[in-house]
Tab-separated table of C-alpha atoms and ligand atoms in Angstrom:
chain	number	residue	atom	x	y	z
A	1	MET	CA	23.650	8.322	-10.023
A	2	ALA	CA	23.998	9.242	-13.257
A	3	GLN	CA	23.563	5.284	-15.273
A	4	PRO	CA	24.897	5.158	-19.206
A	5	GLY	CA	21.127	5.509	-20.761
A	6	GLU	CA	20.394	7.926	-19.028
A	7	LYS	CA	21.614	11.768	-21.278
A	8	ARG	CA	21.055	9.669	-24.726
A	9	LYS	CA	19.309	11.564	-27.007
A	10	ARG	CA	16.277	10.543	-28.755
A	11	GLU	CA	17.047	10.550	-31.878
A	12	ASP	CA	15.101	7.505	-32.799
A	13	ASP	CA	11.876	8.683	-31.763
A	14	THR	CA	9.783	9.095	-34.718
A	15	ASN	CA	7.965	12.680	-33.701
A	16	ASN	CA	4.313	12.416	-35.575
A	17	GLY	CA	3.355	14.940	-32.697
A	18	GLY	CA	-0.248	14.586	-32.988
A	19	THR	CA	-3.077	17.827	-32.610
A	20	GLU	CA	-3.463	17.109	-29.052
A	21	ASP	CA	0.364	17.498	-29.103
A	22	LYS	CA	0.590	20.858	-31.316
A	23	ASP	CA	-2.510	22.042	-28.195
A	24	ASN	CA	-0.160	21.582	-25.260
A	25	ALA	CA	2.405	23.208	-26.313
A	26	ALA	CA	-0.136	26.396	-27.765
A	27	ARG	CA	-1.491	25.757	-24.463
A	28	GLU	CA	1.788	26.115	-22.346
A	29	VAL	CA	3.137	29.031	-24.243
A	30	GLU	CA	-0.644	31.078	-22.917
A	31	ASN	CA	-0.784	29.991	-19.213
A	32	PRO	CA	-2.680	26.773	-18.109
A	33	LEU	CA	-4.003	28.380	-15.651
A	34	PRO	CA	-5.820	31.445	-16.090
A	35	GLY	CA	-6.898	34.034	-12.619
A	36	PHE	CA	-5.975	30.643	-10.371
A	37	ARG	CA	-7.629	30.856	-7.394
A	38	LEU	CA	-6.992	28.232	-4.540
A	39	SER	CA	-10.173	26.908	-3.509
A	40	ALA	CA	-8.429	24.416	-1.216
A	41	VAL	CA	-5.629	22.351	0.210
A	42	LEU	CA	-6.393	19.072	-1.199
A	43	ARG	CA	-3.719	17.100	0.532
A	44	GLU	CA	0.576	18.006	0.808
A	45	SER	CA	3.540	15.690	2.269
A	46	ALA	CA	6.592	17.129	3.578
A	47	ARG	CA	8.555	13.940	2.477
A	48	ASP	CA	7.180	13.764	-1.113
A	49	LYS	CA	7.563	17.464	-0.804
A	50	THR	CA	4.547	17.334	-3.000
A	51	ILE	CA	1.752	19.344	-2.965
A	52	PHE	CA	-2.068	19.615	-4.129
A	53	LEU	CA	-4.522	21.611	-4.830
A	54	HIS	CA	-8.819	22.645	-6.224
A	55	GLY	CA	-8.704	25.567	-7.647
A	56	GLN	CA	-10.581	27.585	-10.180
A	57	VAL	CA	-9.447	29.340	-13.241
A	58	SER	CA	-11.542	31.015	-16.352
A	59	GLY	CA	-11.858	28.636	-18.627
A	60	ASP	CA	-11.885	30.114	-22.693
A	61	ASP	CA	-15.926	31.214	-22.276
A	62	GLU	CA	-14.433	33.366	-18.884
A	63	ALA	CA	-17.280	31.109	-16.693
A	64	LYS	CA	-15.348	29.470	-13.970
A	65	GLU	CA	-13.658	25.929	-14.631
A	66	ASP	CA	-12.288	23.756	-11.594
A	67	ALA	CA	-8.757	22.797	-12.061
A	68	VAL	CA	-6.166	20.315	-9.895
A	69	VAL	CA	-2.651	21.354	-9.352
A	70	ILE	CA	-0.214	18.652	-7.837
A	71	LEU	CA	2.879	20.448	-6.976
A	72	GLU	CA	6.746	18.218	-6.848
A	73	ARG	CA	9.956	20.422	-6.147
A	74	ALA	CA	12.247	17.892	-8.846
A	75	PRO	CA	14.185	15.356	-7.613
A	76	PHE	CA	17.959	17.000	-7.873
A	77	GLN	CA	20.717	15.250	-10.242
A	78	ALA	CA	23.874	14.660	-9.628
A	79	GLU	CA	25.540	16.515	-12.060
A	80	SER	CA	23.983	20.049	-11.849
A	81	VAL	CA	24.091	19.771	-8.419
A	82	SER	CA	27.684	19.547	-7.902
A	83	ASP	CA	28.351	21.973	-10.565
A	84	LEU	CA	26.565	24.492	-8.933
A	85	LEU	CA	28.641	23.505	-4.763
A	86	GLY	CA	31.769	23.550	-7.092
A	87	LYS	CA	30.806	27.660	-7.637
A	88	ASN	CA	31.044	28.640	-4.302
A	89	PRO	CA	27.124	30.005	-4.286
A	90	PRO	CA	26.453	31.911	-1.267
A	91	MET	CA	24.986	29.777	1.227
A	92	THR	CA	23.223	31.451	4.041
A	93	LEU	CA	24.567	30.123	8.036
A	94	GLN	CA	21.345	28.822	9.882
A	95	LEU	CA	23.244	26.619	12.469
A	96	LYS	CA	26.890	25.618	13.423
A	97	ASN	CA	27.774	23.360	16.157
A	98	ASP	CA	31.285	21.059	15.798
A	99	ILE	CA	31.288	20.251	12.859
A	100	TYR	CA	27.889	20.089	11.333
A	101	GLY	CA	26.291	23.595	9.670
A	102	VAL	CA	22.714	24.172	8.064
A	103	TYR	CA	22.757	26.827	5.329
A	104	HIS	CA	20.594	28.088	3.189
A	105	LEU	CA	20.724	28.065	-0.405
A	106	SER	CA	18.907	29.962	-3.178
A	107	PRO	CA	19.637	27.621	-6.322
A	108	PRO	CA	19.743	29.421	-9.614
A	109	PRO	CA	15.908	29.277	-11.048
A	110	GLU	CA	17.246	25.565	-13.329
A	111	LEU	CA	18.220	23.982	-10.667
A	112	ASN	CA	14.629	24.632	-8.798
A	113	GLU	CA	12.671	23.818	-10.551
A	114	VAL	CA	8.653	22.830	-9.648
A	115	LYS	CA	6.892	20.072	-11.991
A	116	ALA	CA	3.249	21.387	-11.827
A	117	THR	CA	1.280	18.468	-13.466
A	118	VAL	CA	-2.680	20.849	-14.018
A	119	ILE	CA	-6.767	18.859	-15.255
A	120	ARG	CA	-8.620	21.111	-16.125
A	121	PRO	CA	-11.731	20.683	-16.079
A	122	ALA	CA	-11.151	18.672	-13.109
A	123	THR	CA	-14.158	16.456	-12.473
A	124	GLU	CA	-15.493	16.517	-8.575
A	125	LYS	CA	-14.227	12.566	-8.692
A	126	HIS	CA	-10.167	14.139	-9.801
A	127	ILE	CA	-10.546	15.999	-6.892
A	128	LYS	CA	-11.741	13.388	-4.355
A	129	LYS	CA	-8.469	10.942	-6.332
A	130	TYR	CA	-6.437	13.350	-4.417
A	131	LEU	CA	-8.481	14.779	-1.256
A	132	ARG	CA	-6.251	12.768	1.952
A	133	GLN	CA	-8.771	10.778	3.296
A	134	GLU	CA	-9.272	7.776	5.529
A	135	VAL	CA	-8.823	4.468	3.589
A	136	TYR	CA	-10.435	1.308	3.589
A	137	LEU	CA	-9.622	-2.340	2.595
A	138	ILE	CA	-12.147	-3.906	0.852
A	139	GLN	CA	-12.022	-8.371	-0.312
A	140	GLU	CA	-13.207	-8.670	-3.443
A	141	SER	CA	-14.751	-12.107	-4.961
A	142	GLY	CA	-15.147	-12.562	-8.010
A	143	GLU	CA	-18.982	-12.439	-7.744
A	144	ASP	CA	-18.468	-9.223	-5.659
A	145	TYR	CA	-16.707	-8.139	-9.181
A	146	LYS	CA	-19.432	-9.354	-11.965
A	147	ASN	CA	-22.105	-7.961	-8.965
A	148	ILE	CA	-20.745	-4.958	-7.732
A	149	THR	CA	-17.335	-3.266	-9.782
A	150	LEU	CA	-17.556	-4.289	-13.233
A	151	PRO	CA	-21.885	-2.243	-12.891
A	152	PHE	CA	-19.909	0.804	-10.721
A	153	ILE	CA	-17.116	0.941	-13.734
A	154	GLN	CA	-19.454	0.539	-16.751
A	155	ALA	CA	-21.007	3.580	-15.317
A	156	GLN	CA	-18.298	5.763	-13.685
A	157	SER	CA	-15.136	5.202	-14.591
A	158	PHE	CA	-12.521	7.609	-14.878
A	159	SER	CA	-11.767	8.779	-19.225
A	160	ILE	CA	-9.870	6.798	-21.468
A	161	GLN	CA	-9.529	9.422	-23.656
A	162	TRP	CA	-5.812	10.076	-23.223
A	163	VAL	CA	-4.958	6.167	-23.239
A	164	TYR	CA	-6.841	6.375	-26.407
A	165	ASN	CA	-5.022	10.260	-27.866
A	166	ILE	CA	-1.159	7.824	-27.008
A	167	LEU	CA	-1.955	4.831	-29.100
A	168	GLU	CA	-4.010	6.801	-31.796
A	169	LYS	CA	-0.286	8.974	-32.286
A	170	LYS	CA	-2.604	12.606	-31.400
A	171	ALA	CA	-0.726	12.669	-27.834
A	172	GLU	CA	2.179	12.102	-26.637
A	173	ALA	CA	3.572	10.712	-30.026
A	174	ASP	CA	7.193	12.272	-29.609
A	175	ARG	CA	7.975	10.976	-25.805
A	176	ILE	CA	7.394	6.987	-26.977
A	177	VAL	CA	10.009	4.734	-25.981
A	178	TYR	CA	8.796	1.801	-27.406
A	179	GLU	CA	6.374	0.241	-29.324
A	180	ASN	CA	5.640	-3.220	-30.864
A	181	ALA	CA	2.076	-2.568	-33.348
A	182	ASP	CA	0.627	-5.872	-33.006
A	183	PRO	CA	-2.655	-5.234	-32.186
A	184	GLU	CA	-3.170	-7.791	-30.379
A	185	ASN	CA	-0.342	-8.615	-28.904
A	186	GLY	CA	1.281	-4.866	-28.834
A	187	PHE	CA	1.431	-2.089	-26.681
A	188	VAL	CA	2.568	1.362	-26.330
A	189	LEU	CA	6.064	2.618	-23.699
A	190	LEU	CA	6.515	5.666	-22.687
A	191	PRO	CA	7.465	8.071	-19.850
A	192	ASP	CA	4.466	8.001	-17.103
A	193	PHE	CA	2.851	11.569	-16.456
A	194	LYS	CA	5.212	11.320	-13.058
A	195	TRP	CA	7.823	10.902	-14.745
A	196	ASN	CA	10.070	14.299	-15.838
A	197	GLN	CA	13.075	11.512	-18.027
A	198	LYS	CA	15.739	14.251	-16.457
A	199	GLN	CA	17.732	10.999	-13.420
A	200	VAL	CA	17.219	7.177	-13.558
A	201	GLU	CA	16.439	7.332	-9.658
A	202	ASP	CA	12.939	8.048	-10.204
A	203	LEU	CA	12.353	6.131	-13.591
A	204	TYR	CA	8.565	5.484	-14.112
A	205	LEU	CA	7.434	4.374	-17.545
A	206	ILE	CA	3.849	2.635	-18.461
A	207	ALA	CA	3.005	0.742	-21.025
A	208	ILE	CA	0.211	0.243	-23.029
A	209	CYS	CA	-1.371	-2.053	-24.616
A	210	HIS	CA	-2.964	-1.719	-27.988
A	211	LYS	CA	-5.840	-4.050	-27.575
A	212	ARG	CA	-9.058	-2.135	-26.462
A	213	GLY	CA	-12.058	-3.406	-24.302
A	214	ILE	CA	-9.049	-4.792	-21.268
A	215	LYS	CA	-10.035	-3.487	-18.641
A	216	SER	CA	-8.033	-4.601	-15.328
A	217	LEU	CA	-5.570	-7.346	-13.818
A	218	ARG	CA	-9.204	-9.181	-13.417
A	219	ASP	CA	-9.979	-9.440	-17.081
A	220	LEU	CA	-6.267	-10.877	-17.920
A	221	THR	CA	-6.939	-15.250	-19.354
A	222	ALA	CA	-4.525	-17.859	-20.363
A	223	ASP	CA	-5.174	-15.734	-24.238
A	224	HIS	CA	-3.550	-12.276	-22.983
A	225	LEU	CA	-0.564	-14.366	-21.702
A	226	PRO	CA	1.096	-13.162	-25.929
A	227	LEU	CA	0.410	-9.710	-24.684
A	228	LEU	CA	1.632	-9.833	-21.452
A	229	ARG	CA	4.998	-11.817	-21.938
A	230	ASN	CA	5.821	-9.576	-24.822
A	231	ILE	CA	5.618	-6.017	-22.065
A	232	MET	CA	7.319	-7.885	-19.993
A	233	LYS	CA	10.271	-9.325	-22.399
A	234	GLU	CA	10.321	-6.057	-24.674
A	235	GLY	CA	9.791	-3.751	-22.567
A	236	LYS	CA	12.826	-5.326	-19.991
A	237	GLU	CA	14.928	-4.803	-23.298
A	238	ALA	CA	14.053	-0.736	-24.401
A	239	ILE	CA	13.724	-0.091	-21.006
A	240	LEU	CA	17.566	-1.124	-21.224
A	241	LYS	CA	18.431	0.414	-23.913
A	242	ARG	CA	16.991	3.678	-23.241
A	243	PHE	CA	18.174	4.444	-19.592
A	244	GLY	CA	20.882	2.124	-19.106
A	245	LEU	CA	18.383	-0.290	-15.899
A	246	GLN	CA	18.230	-3.889	-15.854
A	247	GLY	CA	15.347	-5.553	-15.368
A	248	ASN	CA	16.172	-6.461	-12.018
A	249	GLN	CA	16.819	-2.995	-11.837
A	250	LEU	CA	12.450	-2.512	-11.949
A	251	ARG	CA	9.646	-3.173	-10.244
A	252	ILE	CA	7.202	-4.111	-13.292
A	253	TYR	CA	3.224	-4.459	-11.982
A	254	LEU	CA	-0.053	-3.878	-12.405
A	255	HIS	CA	-2.707	-2.210	-10.413
A	256	TYR	CA	-5.814	-3.419	-9.433
A	257	GLN	CA	-7.927	-1.384	-8.876
A	258	PRO	CA	-6.296	0.965	-11.715
A	259	SER	CA	-8.151	4.223	-11.857
A	260	TYR	CA	-7.727	3.858	-15.762
A	261	TYR	CA	-9.657	0.960	-17.292
A	262	HIS	CA	-7.310	-0.291	-19.599
A	263	LEU	CA	-4.500	-2.408	-19.753
A	264	HIS	CA	-1.217	-0.829	-18.529
A	265	VAL	CA	1.578	-1.818	-17.169
A	266	HIS	CA	3.851	0.488	-14.328
A	267	PHE	CA	7.834	0.408	-14.788
A	268	THR	CA	9.357	2.503	-12.053
A	269	ALA	CA	13.060	2.156	-10.314
A	270	LEU	CA	13.795	-0.211	-7.631
A	271	GLY	CA	14.890	2.404	-5.708
A	272	HIS	CA	11.983	4.655	-5.996
A	273	ASP	CA	9.127	4.624	-3.722
A	274	ALA	CA	6.573	5.558	-5.991
A	275	PRO	CA	2.533	6.219	-5.234
A	276	GLY	CA	0.225	2.604	-5.700
A	277	THR	CA	3.075	0.602	-4.798
A	278	THR	CA	2.035	-0.686	-1.759
A	279	VAL	CA	1.711	-4.237	-1.143
A	280	GLU	CA	-2.906	-4.141	-1.310
A	281	ARG	CA	-2.371	-2.359	-4.621
A	282	ALA	CA	0.778	-3.363	-6.752
A	283	HIS	CA	0.743	-6.490	-8.555
A	284	LEU	CA	3.842	-7.938	-9.911
A	285	LEU	CA	3.379	-8.737	-13.397
A	286	ASN	CA	5.492	-11.635	-13.068
A	287	ASP	CA	3.011	-12.399	-11.340
A	288	VAL	CA	0.073	-12.602	-12.704
A	289	ILE	CA	2.234	-13.982	-15.408
A	290	GLN	CA	2.993	-17.335	-13.078
A	291	ASN	CA	-0.978	-17.489	-12.259
A	292	ILE	CA	-2.117	-16.828	-15.175
A	293	GLU	CA	-0.065	-20.013	-16.311
A	294	MET	CA	-1.995	-21.992	-13.405
A	295	ASP	CA	-4.886	-21.141	-13.712
A	296	SER	CA	-6.545	-19.315	-16.864
A	297	ARG	CA	-9.754	-18.586	-14.517
A	298	TYR	CA	-6.439	-17.222	-11.645
A	299	TYR	CA	-7.806	-13.152	-11.867
A	300	GLU	CA	-11.817	-13.940	-12.139
A	301	THR	CA	-12.740	-16.377	-9.634
A	302	ARG	CA	-10.030	-14.947	-6.856
A	303	THR	CA	-10.617	-12.791	-3.948
A	304	LEU	CA	-8.837	-9.421	-4.505
A	305	THR	CA	-8.044	-6.984	-1.678
A	306	TYR	CA	-7.698	-3.329	-2.934
A	307	ALA	CA	-7.722	-0.555	-0.967
A	308	LEU	CA	-10.641	2.748	-0.613
A	309	ARG	CA	-11.284	6.201	-0.019
A	310	GLU	CA	-14.242	6.735	2.593
A	311	ASP	CA	-15.817	9.240	0.367
A	312	GLU	CA	-15.839	6.784	-2.804
A	313	ALA	CA	-18.698	5.534	-4.537
A	314	LEU	CA	-17.043	2.262	-5.021
A	315	LEU	CA	-17.223	1.820	-1.381
A	316	LYS	CA	-20.455	2.952	-1.152
A	317	SER	CA	-21.755	1.099	-3.781
A	318	PHE	CA	-20.376	-2.369	-0.854
A	319	LYS	CA	-21.810	-1.014	1.638
A	320	ASP	CA	-24.658	-0.517	-0.388
A	321	ALA	CA	-24.872	-5.003	-0.898
A	322	GLY	CA	-24.239	-5.167	2.924
A	323	LYS	CA	-20.615	-6.408	1.577
A	324	PHE	CA	-18.846	-3.746	4.300
B	401	GTA	N1	1.648	9.687	-19.531
B	401	GTA	O1	-2.094	11.661	-19.862
B	401	GTA	C1	-1.634	10.866	-19.046
B	401	GTA	C2	-1.778	10.519	-18.402
B	401	GTA	N2	-2.302	10.434	-17.036
B	401	GTA	C3	-3.948	10.717	-17.120
B	401	GTA	C4	-2.452	9.326	-16.108
B	401	GTA	N3	-1.468	8.983	-15.932
B	401	GTA	C5	-0.547	9.147	-17.592
B	401	GTA	N4	0.672	8.639	-18.370
B	401	GTA	C6	1.072	9.820	-19.226
B	401	GTA	N5	-0.040	10.551	-20.169
B	401	GTA	O2	1.026	6.025	-13.124
B	401	GTA	C7	0.083	7.948	-15.598
B	401	GTA	C8	-0.139	7.840	-14.385
B	401	GTA	C9	-0.451	5.997	-13.439
B	401	GTA	C10	-0.683	5.905	-15.273
B	401	GTA	C11	-2.198	5.191	-15.025
B	401	GTA	O3	-0.870	6.634	-16.550
B	401	GTA	O4	0.491	8.620	-13.706
B	401	GTA	P1	-3.405	4.167	-11.996
B	401	GTA	O5	-4.113	3.769	-13.819
B	401	GTA	O6	-2.701	2.324	-12.109
B	401	GTA	O7	-4.061	4.499	-11.510
B	401	GTA	O8	-2.009	4.660	-13.144
B	401	GTA	P2	-3.216	5.728	-10.253
B	401	GTA	O9	-1.851	5.660	-10.350
B	401	GTA	O10	-3.830	5.409	-9.514
B	401	GTA	O11	-3.195	7.268	-11.286
B	401	GTA	P3	-2.824	7.967	-10.730
B	401	GTA	O12	-4.143	9.080	-11.277
B	401	GTA	O13	-1.005	8.520	-10.735
B	401	GTA	O14	-2.650	8.627	-8.798
B	401	GTA	C12	-2.011	8.126	-8.681
B	401	GTA	C13	-2.212	8.011	-6.865
B	401	GTA	O15	-1.017	8.874	-6.307
B	401	GTA	C14	-3.595	9.674	-6.767
B	401	GTA	O16	-3.792	8.815	-5.759
B	401	GTA	C15	-1.958	10.625	-5.864
B	401	GTA	O17	-2.926	11.114	-4.784
B	401	GTA	C16	-0.693	9.815	-5.762
B	401	GTA	N6	0.312	10.318	-6.336
B	401	GTA	C17	1.145	10.693	-5.496
B	401	GTA	N7	2.014	11.384	-6.302
B	401	GTA	C18	1.421	11.900	-7.265
B	401	GTA	C19	2.090	12.683	-8.740
B	401	GTA	N8	2.762	13.567	-8.051
B	401	GTA	N9	1.147	13.021	-9.535
B	401	GTA	C20	-0.210	12.382	-9.288
B	401	GTA	N10	-0.336	11.363	-8.644
B	401	GTA	C21	0.593	11.570	-7.053
């Protein structure tokens, strides 16, 4: 259903697009996947209408470069669909039985959008991340975190350059929905990669804190309560103002483990089954705040449970330490 704020223009945005934005714009006009050759289908989901591909493209110096491409059929928008059906589009009959009919409808290109997320050059870690694999639960104690997980994160986590680009307004500056510029307790709220912003049903934003060095939930203490409360309160207000969704229609959570070790909070529409909302990964911000209010060292000390993929290097570290 269309929401009040959904179609609102972002006239209050400051468009101070940085170099990355310009670069991205230039790349969009060119083909981001020159000479794409499929190497493997990493994963597909008929339910989510998504396919994850690994391929090779020609890099700048003609050398081959690995790319991960995620193709995803865009969600329907009530308005344009009713518009389409109102115009008596040709529908090819597939099956008819009593009052039941199945037809094939070929919508015009503007209603047939496929979202393509491109990661290039993709590292081995990116390719593995999207590969369908067996997953196993890990019970990580506070000591395990210090002895196994932390050294692992320090040695080989994903680059967070894209986060710094956002905070420094070098990328996605025109997409910022709200900012609290305080360096200690401030954050930037903007649409997540995964949201095309065309309908609020699958709304997905992320709040990225300005302060550097807070890697994840594990680092949070009572010192971070003002930051977390700001994200909770101001994030909700900004989403209500811009997109018309109330705070009680939002799922606001952190991932543990996250993919990117710079503290960020996910805001998704409650009715949207976003990836990463399972009980072994998502930690509601409300609960996080309360737990830290009760015990400042809560996340430093308690055992946290999460899933790791079969060939994930962190799982190997747990195995090597005899903890799995
Ligand atoms: N605005 O440049 C960016 C950017 N990047 C690089 C990541 N994000 C970005 N947002 C903007 N600009 O929600 C977003 C991600 C994610 C958040 C990081 O930052 O979209 P996280 O650190 O907790 O890590 O959050 P998470 O959730 O694992 O990240 P990611 O990469 O989204 O992985 C999600 C899992 O969902 C993957 O394992 C993937 O297999 C699965 N998945 C299912 N559907 C999709 C899909 N359509 N797109 C991407 N991943 C999907």
